CSV table of C-alpha atoms in Angstrom, one decimal:
chain,number,residue,atom,x,y,z
A,1,MET,CA,55.1,95.6,122.3
A,2,PRO,CA,55.9,97.9,119.5
A,3,ILE,CA,55.2,101.6,120.3
A,4,GLU,CA,53.0,101.9,117.2
A,5,VAL,CA,50.6,99.2,118.5
A,6,ALA,CA,50.7,100.6,122.1
A,7,ILE,CA,49.6,104.1,120.8
A,8,VAL,CA,46.7,102.6,118.7
A,9,LEU,CA,45.5,100.5,121.7
A,10,LEU,CA,45.7,103.6,123.9
A,11,CYS,CA,43.5,105.5,121.5
A,12,LEU,CA,41.0,102.7,121.4
A,13,ALA,CA,41.0,102.2,125.2
A,14,ALA,CA,40.5,105.9,125.7
A,15,ASN,CA,37.6,105.8,123.2
A,16,ALA,CA,36.0,102.9,125.2
A,17,THR,CA,36.5,104.8,128.4
A,18,TRP,CA,35.2,108.2,127.3
A,19,PRO,CA,32.8,108.0,124.4
A,20,SER,CA,33.2,111.7,123.6
A,21,PHE,CA,36.8,110.8,122.7
A,22,LYS,CA,35.4,109.0,119.5
A,23,ARG,CA,35.5,112.2,117.4
A,24,VAL,CA,39.3,112.5,118.1
A,25,GLY,CA,40.5,109.0,119.0
A,26,LEU,CA,39.2,106.9,116.1
A,27,PRO,CA,40.3,109.3,113.3
A,28,PHE,CA,43.7,109.7,115.0
A,29,ALA,CA,44.1,105.9,115.2
A,30,ALA,CA,43.2,105.5,111.6
A,31,ILE,CA,45.5,108.2,110.3
A,32,PHE,CA,48.3,107.0,112.7
A,33,LEU,CA,48.0,103.5,111.4
A,34,SER,CA,48.0,104.6,107.8
A,35,VAL,CA,50.9,107.0,108.1
A,36,GLY,CA,52.8,104.5,110.3
A,37,ALA,CA,52.3,101.7,107.8
A,38,LEU,CA,53.4,103.9,104.9
A,39,LEU,CA,56.5,105.2,106.7
A,40,HIS,CA,57.4,101.7,107.7
A,41,LEU,CA,57.3,100.5,104.1
A,42,ILE,CA,59.3,103.5,103.0
A,43,ASP,CA,61.8,103.0,105.7
A,44,VAL,CA,62.2,99.3,104.7
A,45,ALA,CA,62.8,100.4,101.1
A,46,SER,CA,65.2,103.1,102.2
A,47,SER,CA,67.2,100.7,104.3
A,48,ALA,CA,67.3,98.2,101.4
A,49,ILE,CA,68.2,100.8,98.7
A,50,TYR,CA,70.3,103.3,100.6
A,51,GLY,CA,71.4,101.5,103.7
A,52,ARG,CA,69.9,104.1,106.0
A,53,THR,CA,66.6,105.1,107.6
A,54,ILE,CA,64.4,107.7,105.9
A,55,ASP,CA,65.2,111.3,106.3
A,56,LEU,CA,61.8,113.0,106.3
A,57,ILE,CA,63.3,116.5,106.2
A,58,PHE,CA,65.4,115.9,103.1
A,59,ASP,CA,63.8,112.9,101.3
A,60,ALA,CA,60.4,114.6,101.0
A,61,ALA,CA,62.0,117.4,99.0
A,62,GLN,CA,63.4,114.9,96.5
A,63,ILE,CA,60.1,113.5,95.5
A,64,PRO,CA,59.6,115.9,92.5
A,65,HIS,CA,63.1,115.2,91.3
A,66,VAL,CA,62.6,111.4,91.5
A,67,LEU,CA,59.3,111.7,89.6
A,68,GLU,CA,61.0,113.8,86.9
A,69,LEU,CA,63.8,111.2,86.6
A,70,MET,CA,61.3,108.4,86.2
A,71,ALA,CA,59.3,110.4,83.7
A,72,VAL,CA,62.3,111.0,81.5
A,73,SER,CA,63.3,107.3,81.7
A,74,MET,CA,59.8,105.8,81.5
A,75,GLY,CA,57.6,108.6,80.1
A,76,TRP,CA,54.9,110.7,81.8
A,77,PHE,CA,52.2,108.4,80.3
A,78,ILE,CA,53.5,105.7,82.7
A,79,VAL,CA,54.6,107.8,85.7
A,80,ALA,CA,51.4,109.9,85.9
A,81,PRO,CA,49.0,106.9,86.2
A,82,LEU,CA,51.4,105.2,88.6
A,83,THR,CA,51.4,108.3,90.8
A,84,LEU,CA,47.6,108.5,90.8
A,85,ALA,CA,47.3,104.8,91.6
A,86,VAL,CA,49.7,105.2,94.6
A,87,LEU,CA,47.6,108.2,95.9
A,88,ALA,CA,44.4,106.2,95.5
A,89,ILE,CA,45.9,103.2,97.4
A,90,LEU,CA,46.9,105.6,100.2
A,91,ALA,CA,43.4,107.0,100.4
A,92,GLY,CA,41.9,103.6,100.4
A,93,THR,CA,44.3,102.5,103.1
A,94,VAL,CA,43.2,105.3,105.4
A,95,GLY,CA,39.6,104.3,104.8
A,96,LEU,CA,40.2,100.7,105.6
A,97,PHE,CA,42.1,101.6,108.7
A,98,ALA,CA,39.2,103.9,109.7
A,99,LEU,CA,36.8,101.0,109.4
A,100,ALA,CA,39.2,98.7,111.4
A,101,ALA,CA,39.6,101.3,114.1
A,102,ARG,CA,35.8,101.7,114.4
A,103,TYR,CA,35.3,98.0,114.6
A,104,LEU,CA,38.1,97.5,117.2
A,105,GLY,CA,36.8,100.4,119.2
A,106,ALA,CA,33.3,98.8,119.4
A,107,GLN,CA,34.8,95.5,120.4
A,108,MET,CA,36.9,97.1,123.2
A,109,GLU,CA,33.8,98.8,124.6
A,110,SER,CA,32.2,95.4,125.1
A,111,LEU,CA,35.3,93.8,126.6
A,112,ALA,CA,35.5,95.5,129.9
A,113,PRO,CA,33.6,98.0,132.1
A,114,PRO,CA,34.8,101.6,132.2
A,115,ALA,CA,36.8,101.0,135.4
A,116,GLY,CA,38.8,98.2,133.6
A,117,MET,CA,39.3,100.4,130.6
A,118,LYS,CA,40.7,103.2,132.8
A,119,LYS,CA,43.3,100.7,134.1
A,120,ALA,CA,44.1,99.8,130.5
A,121,VAL,CA,44.5,103.5,129.6
A,122,ALA,CA,46.8,104.0,132.6
A,123,GLY,CA,48.9,100.9,131.7
A,124,LEU,CA,49.2,101.8,128.0
A,125,THR,CA,50.1,105.4,128.9
A,126,LEU,CA,53.0,104.1,131.0
A,127,LEU,CA,54.0,101.7,128.3
A,128,VAL,CA,54.1,104.5,125.6
A,129,ALA,CA,55.9,106.8,128.0
A,130,ALA,CA,58.5,104.2,128.7
A,131,GLN,CA,59.2,103.6,125.1
A,132,ALA,CA,59.3,107.3,124.4
A,133,VAL,CA,61.9,107.6,127.2
A,134,ASP,CA,63.8,104.7,125.5
A,135,LEU,CA,64.2,106.9,122.4
A,136,THR,CA,66.5,109.2,124.4
A,137,GLY,CA,68.7,106.3,125.6
A,138,ILE,CA,67.6,106.5,129.2
A,139,VAL,CA,66.1,103.1,129.1
A,140,THR,CA,68.1,100.8,126.8
A,141,SER,CA,67.5,97.1,127.5
A,142,THR,CA,63.8,96.7,128.1
A,143,ALA,CA,61.7,94.1,126.3
A,144,MET,CA,59.2,96.8,125.6
A,145,ALA,CA,61.6,98.6,123.2
A,146,SER,CA,60.9,96.2,120.3
A,147,SER,CA,59.8,98.5,117.6
A,148,ALA,CA,63.1,98.8,115.6
A,149,PRO,CA,61.8,100.9,112.7
A,150,ALA,CA,60.2,103.5,115.0
A,151,ILE,CA,63.1,103.6,117.5
A,152,GLN,CA,65.7,103.9,114.7
A,153,ALA,CA,63.8,106.5,112.7
A,154,ALA,CA,63.1,108.6,115.9
A,155,SER,CA,66.7,108.4,117.0
A,156,TYR,CA,67.9,109.4,113.5
A,157,HIS,CA,65.6,112.4,113.4
A,158,ALA,CA,66.5,113.4,116.9
A,159,LYS,CA,70.1,113.6,115.7
A,160,ILE,CA,69.0,115.6,112.6
A,161,ILE,CA,66.9,118.0,114.7
A,162,SER,CA,69.7,118.5,117.2
A,163,LEU,CA,72.0,119.4,114.3
A,164,TRP,CA,69.3,121.8,113.0
A,165,PHE,CA,68.9,123.7,116.2
A,166,ASP,CA,72.6,123.7,117.0
A,167,ASP,CA,73.3,124.9,113.4
A,168,GLY,CA,75.9,122.2,113.2
A,169,ARG,CA,78.3,124.0,115.6
A,170,ALA,CA,79.0,121.0,117.7
A,171,VAL,CA,79.7,118.7,114.8
A,172,VAL,CA,82.0,121.3,113.2
A,173,ASP,CA,84.0,121.5,116.4
A,174,GLU,CA,84.2,117.7,116.4
A,175,TYR,CA,85.4,117.7,112.7
A,176,ARG,CA,88.0,120.3,113.6
A,177,GLN,CA,89.6,117.9,116.1
A,178,GLN,CA,89.4,114.8,113.9
A,179,ARG,CA,91.2,115.6,110.7
A,180,GLY,CA,94.8,114.6,111.7
A,181,GLU,CA,97.3,117.2,110.5
A,182,VAL,CA,94.9,119.4,108.6
A,183,ARG,CA,95.3,122.9,109.9
A,184,ASP,CA,92.4,125.1,108.7
A,185,GLY,CA,93.7,128.3,107.1
A,186,GLU,CA,97.3,127.2,107.1
A,187,THR,CA,97.9,123.8,105.5
A,188,THR,CA,99.6,123.6,102.1
A,189,LEU,CA,100.8,120.7,99.9
A,190,PRO,CA,104.3,121.9,98.8
A,191,ARG,CA,105.5,118.4,97.8
A,192,LEU,CA,103.1,118.2,95.0
A,193,ALA,CA,105.3,120.9,93.5
A,194,GLY,CA,102.7,122.2,91.1
A,195,THR,CA,101.6,118.8,89.8
A,196,ASN,CA,98.1,119.0,88.2
A,197,VAL,CA,95.5,117.1,90.4
A,198,TYR,CA,92.4,115.6,88.9
A,199,LEU,CA,89.8,114.1,91.3
A,200,ILE,CA,87.2,112.2,89.2
A,201,PHE,CA,84.2,110.6,90.8
A,202,VAL,CA,82.5,107.8,88.8
A,203,GLU,CA,78.8,107.6,89.7
A,204,SER,CA,77.7,104.3,91.3
A,205,TYR,CA,81.1,102.7,90.7
A,206,GLY,CA,81.0,100.2,93.7
A,207,ALA,CA,82.8,97.2,94.9
A,208,SER,CA,79.9,94.9,93.9
A,209,LEU,CA,81.4,95.0,90.4
A,210,LEU,CA,84.2,92.8,91.7
A,211,GLU,CA,81.9,90.3,93.4
A,212,ARG,CA,80.0,88.8,90.5
A,213,ASP,CA,81.8,86.8,87.9
A,214,GLU,CA,80.0,88.3,84.9
A,215,HIS,CA,80.6,91.9,86.1
A,216,ARG,CA,84.1,91.3,87.2
A,217,ALA,CA,85.0,89.9,83.7
A,218,VAL,CA,83.9,93.2,82.1
A,219,ILE,CA,85.6,95.5,84.6
A,220,GLU,CA,88.8,93.5,84.8
A,221,GLY,CA,89.1,93.6,81.0
A,222,LEU,CA,89.3,97.4,81.3
A,223,TYR,CA,91.8,97.2,84.2
A,224,ASP,CA,94.1,95.0,82.1
A,225,ARG,CA,93.8,97.1,79.0
A,226,TYR,CA,94.6,100.4,80.7
A,227,ASP,CA,97.3,99.0,82.9
A,228,ASP,CA,99.2,98.2,79.8
A,229,THR,CA,98.6,101.6,78.0
A,230,LEU,CA,99.3,103.7,81.1
A,231,ASN,CA,102.5,101.8,81.9
A,232,GLY,CA,103.5,102.3,78.2
A,233,ASN,CA,103.0,106.0,78.6
A,234,GLY,CA,105.2,106.3,81.7
A,235,ARG,CA,102.5,106.2,84.3
A,236,GLU,CA,101.8,103.8,87.1
A,237,ALA,CA,98.4,103.0,88.8
A,238,VAL,CA,97.8,101.8,92.3
A,239,SER,CA,94.3,100.9,93.7
A,240,THR,CA,92.3,99.8,96.7
A,241,LEU,CA,88.8,99.9,98.1
A,242,LEU,CA,87.5,102.7,100.4
A,243,GLU,CA,84.4,102.8,102.5
A,244,SER,CA,81.8,105.4,101.4
A,245,PRO,CA,79.7,107.4,103.8
A,246,THR,CA,76.6,106.7,101.6
A,247,TYR,CA,75.0,103.9,99.6
A,248,GLY,CA,72.9,103.9,96.5
A,249,GLY,CA,72.7,107.7,96.3
A,250,LEU,CA,73.5,111.1,97.9
A,251,SER,CA,76.8,111.3,96.0
A,252,TRP,CA,77.7,114.7,97.4
A,253,LEU,CA,78.3,113.2,100.8
A,254,ALA,CA,81.1,111.1,99.3
A,255,HIS,CA,82.4,114.1,97.4
A,256,LEU,CA,82.7,116.2,100.5
A,257,THR,CA,83.9,113.4,102.8
A,258,SER,CA,86.8,112.7,100.3
A,259,THR,CA,87.9,116.3,100.1
A,260,ALA,CA,87.2,117.4,103.7
A,261,GLY,CA,88.9,114.6,105.6
A,262,ALA,CA,85.8,114.3,107.7
A,263,TRP,CA,83.1,111.6,107.8
A,264,ILE,CA,79.9,113.3,106.6
A,265,ASP,CA,76.9,111.0,106.2
A,266,THR,CA,73.9,113.2,106.7
A,267,ASN,CA,72.7,116.2,104.7
A,268,LEU,CA,72.7,118.6,107.7
A,269,GLU,CA,76.3,117.6,108.5
A,270,TYR,CA,77.1,118.4,104.8
A,271,ARG,CA,75.5,121.8,105.0
A,272,ALA,CA,77.0,122.5,108.4
A,273,TYR,CA,80.5,121.8,107.0
A,274,LEU,CA,80.0,124.0,103.9
A,275,ARG,CA,78.8,126.9,106.1
A,276,SER,CA,81.9,126.6,108.4
A,277,ASP,CA,85.4,127.9,107.9
A,278,LEU,CA,86.8,124.4,107.7
A,279,ASP,CA,89.1,123.7,104.8
A,280,THR,CA,88.7,121.2,102.0
A,281,MET,CA,91.2,120.0,99.5
A,282,THR,CA,90.1,122.9,97.4
A,283,GLN,CA,91.2,125.6,99.9
A,284,ILE,CA,94.4,123.7,100.6
A,285,LEU,CA,95.4,123.6,97.0
A,286,ARG,CA,94.3,127.2,96.3
A,287,ARG,CA,96.6,128.2,99.1
A,288,SER,CA,99.3,126.1,97.4
A,289,GLY,CA,99.0,128.1,94.2
A,290,TYR,CA,96.5,126.1,92.3
A,291,GLU,CA,93.6,127.3,90.2
A,292,THR,CA,90.5,125.2,91.2
A,293,SER,CA,87.7,124.0,89.0
A,294,LEU,CA,84.5,122.0,89.7
A,295,VAL,CA,82.8,120.3,86.8
A,296,MET,CA,79.3,119.0,87.5
A,297,PRO,CA,77.5,117.9,84.3
A,298,GLY,CA,74.6,116.5,86.4
A,299,ILE,CA,73.6,119.9,87.7
A,300,GLN,CA,71.0,121.3,85.3
A,301,ARG,CA,69.5,124.1,87.4
A,302,TYR,CA,70.5,127.2,89.3
A,303,TRP,CA,72.9,126.0,92.1
A,304,PRO,CA,73.4,128.6,94.8
A,305,GLU,CA,75.1,126.1,97.0
A,306,SER,CA,78.1,126.0,94.7
A,307,ARG,CA,79.5,129.2,96.1
A,308,LEU,CA,79.9,127.5,99.5
A,309,LEU,CA,82.3,125.0,97.8
A,310,ARG,CA,84.7,127.9,97.2
A,311,PHE,CA,86.1,126.8,93.8
A,312,ASP,CA,87.6,129.5,91.4
A,313,HIS,CA,85.3,128.1,88.6
A,314,VAL,CA,82.2,126.0,88.7
A,315,TYR,CA,80.9,124.4,85.4
A,316,THR,CA,77.5,122.8,85.4
A,317,ALA,CA,75.6,121.3,82.4
A,318,GLY,CA,74.7,124.6,80.8
A,319,ASP,CA,78.4,125.7,80.8
A,320,LEU,CA,79.6,122.7,78.8
A,321,ASP,CA,77.9,123.6,75.5
A,322,TYR,CA,76.8,120.1,74.6
A,323,GLY,CA,74.9,120.2,71.3
A,324,GLY,CA,74.2,116.6,70.8
A,325,VAL,CA,71.3,114.3,71.5
A,326,ARG,CA,70.4,113.8,75.2
A,327,PHE,CA,71.1,110.5,76.9
A,328,GLY,CA,68.4,110.1,79.6
A,329,TYR,CA,67.7,112.5,82.4
A,330,PHE,CA,71.2,113.9,82.7
A,331,GLY,CA,71.8,114.2,79.0
A,332,ILE,CA,75.5,114.8,78.6
A,333,PRO,CA,77.8,111.8,77.8
A,334,ASP,CA,80.8,111.5,80.2
A,335,GLN,CA,83.2,111.3,77.3
A,336,PHE,CA,82.1,114.7,76.1
A,337,THR,CA,82.5,116.2,79.5
A,338,LEU,CA,86.0,114.9,79.9
A,339,GLU,CA,86.9,116.1,76.5
A,340,ARG,CA,85.9,119.6,77.5
A,341,ILE,CA,88.3,119.7,80.5
A,342,PRO,CA,91.5,120.8,78.6
A,343,GLU,CA,89.5,123.8,77.2
A,344,LEU,CA,88.2,124.9,80.6
A,345,ILE,CA,91.4,124.8,82.8
A,346,SER,CA,94.2,127.2,83.2
A,347,LYS,CA,97.3,127.0,80.9
A,348,ASP,CA,99.4,129.2,83.2
A,349,ARG,CA,98.9,127.7,86.7
A,350,PRO,CA,98.7,124.3,88.2
A,351,ASN,CA,95.2,123.0,88.2
A,352,PHE,CA,93.0,121.1,90.7
A,353,VAL,CA,89.9,119.8,88.9
A,354,GLN,CA,87.1,117.9,90.7
A,355,LEU,CA,84.7,116.2,88.4
A,356,ALA,CA,81.6,114.1,89.0
A,357,LEU,CA,80.7,111.8,86.0
A,358,ILE,CA,77.0,111.0,85.5
A,359,SER,CA,76.4,108.5,82.7
A,360,SER,CA,76.4,105.6,85.1
A,361,HIS,CA,73.6,107.1,87.2
A,362,TYR,CA,70.4,105.0,87.9
A,363,PRO,CA,68.5,103.8,85.9
A,364,PHE,CA,71.7,103.4,83.8
A,365,ARG,CA,70.1,103.6,80.4
A,366,PRO,CA,70.3,105.0,77.7
A,367,ILE,CA,74.1,104.5,77.7
A,368,PRO,CA,76.1,106.7,75.4
A,369,PRO,CA,78.3,105.1,72.7
A,370,PHE,CA,82.0,105.4,73.1
A,371,ILE,CA,83.3,107.6,70.3
A,372,GLU,CA,86.5,105.9,69.0
A,373,ASP,CA,87.5,108.9,66.8
A,374,ARG,CA,88.5,111.3,69.6
A,375,THR,CA,88.7,114.2,67.2
A,376,LYS,CA,84.9,114.1,66.8
A,377,ILE,CA,83.8,113.9,70.4
A,378,LEU,CA,83.1,117.7,70.7
A,379,ASP,CA,81.1,117.6,67.5
A,380,GLY,CA,77.5,117.4,68.7
A,381,SER,CA,76.3,116.0,65.4
A,382,VAL,CA,78.1,112.7,65.8
A,383,TRP,CA,76.3,111.5,68.9
A,384,ALA,CA,72.9,110.7,67.4
A,385,PRO,CA,74.0,108.5,64.5
A,386,ALA,CA,76.6,106.8,66.8
A,387,ALA,CA,74.0,106.1,69.4
A,388,GLU,CA,71.6,104.7,66.8
A,389,ALA,CA,74.4,102.4,65.4
A,390,ALA,CA,75.3,101.2,68.9
A,391,GLY,CA,71.7,100.7,70.0
A,392,SER,CA,72.1,103.2,72.9
A,393,PHE,CA,68.5,104.2,73.2
A,394,THR,CA,67.3,100.9,74.9
A,395,ARG,CA,64.8,102.0,77.4
A,396,ALA,CA,65.7,101.6,81.1
A,397,ASP,CA,64.6,98.4,82.8
A,398,TRP,CA,63.6,99.5,86.3
A,399,ALA,CA,62.8,96.0,87.3
A,400,ASP,CA,66.1,94.4,86.3
A,401,PRO,CA,68.7,97.1,85.8
A,402,ALA,CA,71.9,94.9,86.4
A,403,ASP,CA,72.8,94.7,82.7
A,404,GLY,CA,72.4,98.4,82.3
A,405,TYR,CA,74.5,99.0,85.4
A,406,ILE,CA,77.6,97.1,84.3
A,407,ALA,CA,77.5,98.7,80.8
A,408,GLY,CA,77.1,102.2,82.3
A,409,ALA,CA,79.8,101.7,84.9
A,410,ALA,CA,82.2,100.3,82.3
A,411,TYR,CA,81.4,103.2,79.9
A,412,SER,CA,82.1,105.9,82.6
A,413,LEU,CA,85.2,104.1,83.9
A,414,ARG,CA,86.6,103.7,80.3
A,415,ALA,CA,86.0,107.4,79.6
A,416,ALA,CA,87.8,108.4,82.8
A,417,LEU,CA,90.8,106.1,82.1
A,418,ASP,CA,90.9,107.2,78.5
A,419,PHE,CA,91.1,110.9,79.7
A,420,ALA,CA,93.9,110.0,82.1
A,421,GLU,CA,95.8,108.4,79.2
A,422,ARG,CA,95.3,111.1,76.6
A,423,HIS,CA,94.8,114.4,78.3
A,424,THR,CA,97.0,114.4,81.4
A,425,LYS,CA,100.8,114.8,81.7
A,426,PRO,CA,102.9,111.9,83.0
A,427,ASP,CA,103.6,113.7,86.2
A,428,ASP,CA,100.0,114.7,86.9
A,429,LEU,CA,98.2,113.1,89.8
A,430,VAL,CA,94.9,111.5,88.7
A,431,ILE,CA,92.5,110.1,91.3
A,432,ILE,CA,89.5,108.1,90.0
A,433,LEU,CA,87.1,106.7,92.5
A,434,GLY,CA,83.6,105.5,92.9
A,435,ASP,CA,81.2,107.6,95.0
A,436,HIS,CA,79.1,104.7,96.3
A,437,GLN,CA,77.5,101.4,95.6
A,438,PRO,CA,74.5,101.2,93.3
A,439,TRP,CA,71.1,100.5,94.7
A,440,SER,CA,70.9,97.1,96.5
A,441,VAL,CA,68.6,95.7,93.8
A,442,VAL,CA,71.7,96.0,91.6
A,443,SER,CA,74.5,95.3,94.0
A,444,GLY,CA,72.8,92.4,95.7
A,445,ASN,CA,74.2,93.9,98.9
A,446,LEU,CA,77.7,92.5,97.9
A,447,GLY,CA,80.8,94.5,98.8
A,448,GLY,CA,79.3,96.5,101.7
A,449,ARG,CA,79.7,100.2,101.3
A,450,ALA,CA,83.1,100.0,99.5
A,451,ALA,CA,84.0,101.7,96.3
A,452,PRO,CA,87.2,101.3,94.2
A,453,ILE,CA,89.8,104.1,94.0
A,454,HIS,CA,92.7,104.3,91.5
A,455,VAL,CA,95.7,106.7,91.8
A,456,ILE,CA,97.6,107.3,88.5
A,457,SER,CA,100.8,109.2,88.1
A,458,GLY,CA,104.3,109.0,86.6
A,459,ARG,CA,105.7,110.6,89.7
A,460,LYS,CA,107.2,107.6,91.6
A,461,ASP,CA,107.6,109.6,94.8
A,462,LEU,CA,103.9,110.2,95.0
A,463,ILE,CA,102.9,106.6,94.0
A,464,ALA,CA,105.3,105.2,96.6
A,465,CYS,CA,103.4,106.9,99.4
A,466,PHE,CA,100.1,105.4,98.4
A,467,LEU,CA,101.8,102.0,98.1
A,468,ALA,CA,103.2,102.5,101.6
A,469,ASP,CA,99.6,103.1,102.9
A,470,GLY,CA,98.4,99.8,101.5
A,471,TYR,CA,97.3,100.4,97.9
A,472,ARG,CA,98.1,97.6,95.5
A,473,PRO,CA,99.9,98.0,92.2
A,474,GLY,CA,97.7,98.1,89.1
A,475,LEU,CA,94.1,99.1,88.5
A,476,ALA,CA,92.5,96.0,90.1
A,477,PRO,CA,91.9,96.3,93.8
A,478,LYS,CA,91.8,93.2,95.9
A,479,ARG,CA,88.2,91.9,96.5
A,480,GLY,CA,87.0,92.5,100.0
A,481,GLU,CA,90.1,94.5,101.1
A,482,VAL,CA,88.8,97.8,102.3
A,483,LEU,CA,91.7,100.0,103.3
A,484,TYR,CA,90.0,102.9,105.1
A,485,GLY,CA,87.1,105.4,104.8
A,486,MET,CA,87.0,108.1,102.2
A,487,ASP,CA,87.6,110.7,104.9
A,488,TRP,CA,91.3,109.5,105.0
A,489,ILE,CA,92.1,110.6,101.4
A,490,LEU,CA,92.8,114.2,102.3
A,491,GLN,CA,94.3,113.3,105.7
A,492,ARG,CA,96.9,111.0,104.1
A,493,MET,CA,97.7,113.4,101.3
A,494,VAL,CA,98.4,116.1,104.0
A,495,ALA,CA,100.5,113.6,106.0
A,496,HIS,CA,102.6,112.6,103.0
A,497,PHE,CA,102.8,115.8,101.0
A,498,GLY,CA,101.9,118.6,103.4
A,499,ASP,CA,104.0,121.4,104.7
A,500,ARG,CA,104.6,119.5,108.0
A,501,GLY,CA,105.2,116.2,106.3
A,502,PRO,CA,108.6,114.6,105.5
A,503,ALA,CA,110.8,116.6,103.2
A,504,GLU,CA,111.3,113.4,101.2
A,505,GLY,CA,110.0,109.9,101.5
A,506,CYS,CA,106.6,109.2,103.0
A,507,ALA,CA,104.9,109.7,106.4
A,508,ARG,CA,104.2,106.7,108.6
A,509,PRO,CA,102.1,104.1,106.8
A,510,PHE,CA,98.4,104.2,107.5
A,511,GLY,CA,97.7,102.3,110.7
A,512,ALA,CA,101.3,102.3,112.0
A,513,ALA,CA,101.8,103.2,115.6
A,514,SER,CA,102.9,106.7,116.1
């Protein structure tokens, strides 16, 4: 019996046994049923969209941001009535469950004498206690433990609460032991020899793009086009699929997992890592003589967390000086952001630039036009007429966003590849990767949690090490072939190019016996 049902029956049985309990038991049963039903629906939606159970601590804080995103995309005149309708439905649900609880309580009073009901209370108490114990893992294979949503949600939040009270110290110690040859406070990457490093995340660029014929045709057209132009400019690209720690959102978990060399799939783990003294790619490259810059066009407000990322420079939306028309909630076209990079970075030192593109964020429309005359990209006045000519201001289709998704992902990927072709030196190391899959209503749950990664450089010694690990030549990764998790990006770079790596050649290939 699911624990939710057992708790409600316990309340009703107690009400039938002790009438004075009515003032507490019936309202509690009604509220419990209402909240339980609501959380169950949200949990099902969260599992379908994000591939995880709900996080009450974090997700509740995101509600205002989600409403604002919907309002920009759909208009407050739609979102406000929808919000009021949802609240009215919730209030009505509580009322209906209250009537149901009163009726069931009356029926239970007539079913058995008080003595029988006392036995029912005792039995249900034991049942609830047994299932509560099962949440701790003490009881693991009983037929009573059948309430998957409740069990999973409680187990997840038990993990979150333990991280909270421990302040993440245990998980930080675990990370310290798991990151291969990364030595915090010591590791450098001398074999990069001052090569500029660009780490470019493409929002919602997931492996599902390779699984549908109509999507694959669009994306493979870009692969073919830029394979030719990059090769013609003395560069080589290699690619594969990596597993992301997140799905459908929470991009920052993928960002930190990729640069920390640790698997970080909850927000409290993310914060615990940032508060620790553990290195990321940023600190390792700073120690190697690099100037480090973080470019986040999607951040539009004060961002105190940025100081924990320990970059030399952090550029958010307000720092990019975009003067053109806004495209949706996030406003700034990726092509403009990328065009600003050469103006932001150092001319005297090697650079590490981490950038999160945003134009392919849900709900994917409006999609900026691609400005063919690159000399005009930084001119804010060109964007509005170009957008009108391209029909960019098509309103987002929240019910069927697949067409917007493929167009948005293709736009952002093209902008990133165009930047690599035009604004980087042949010997620079450019890493372009997706942060996670889009929502399941778009991905169709195809491709799992995988996202493509492309490594571009004219330095054959660097490219050879990625090939040795299992990357494939060209921009097109092999469908369904997931090489490893994003946490291995830093670990493999340290193994190949670190101060304890081979003086020449590459480290042992990924997966090879040591």
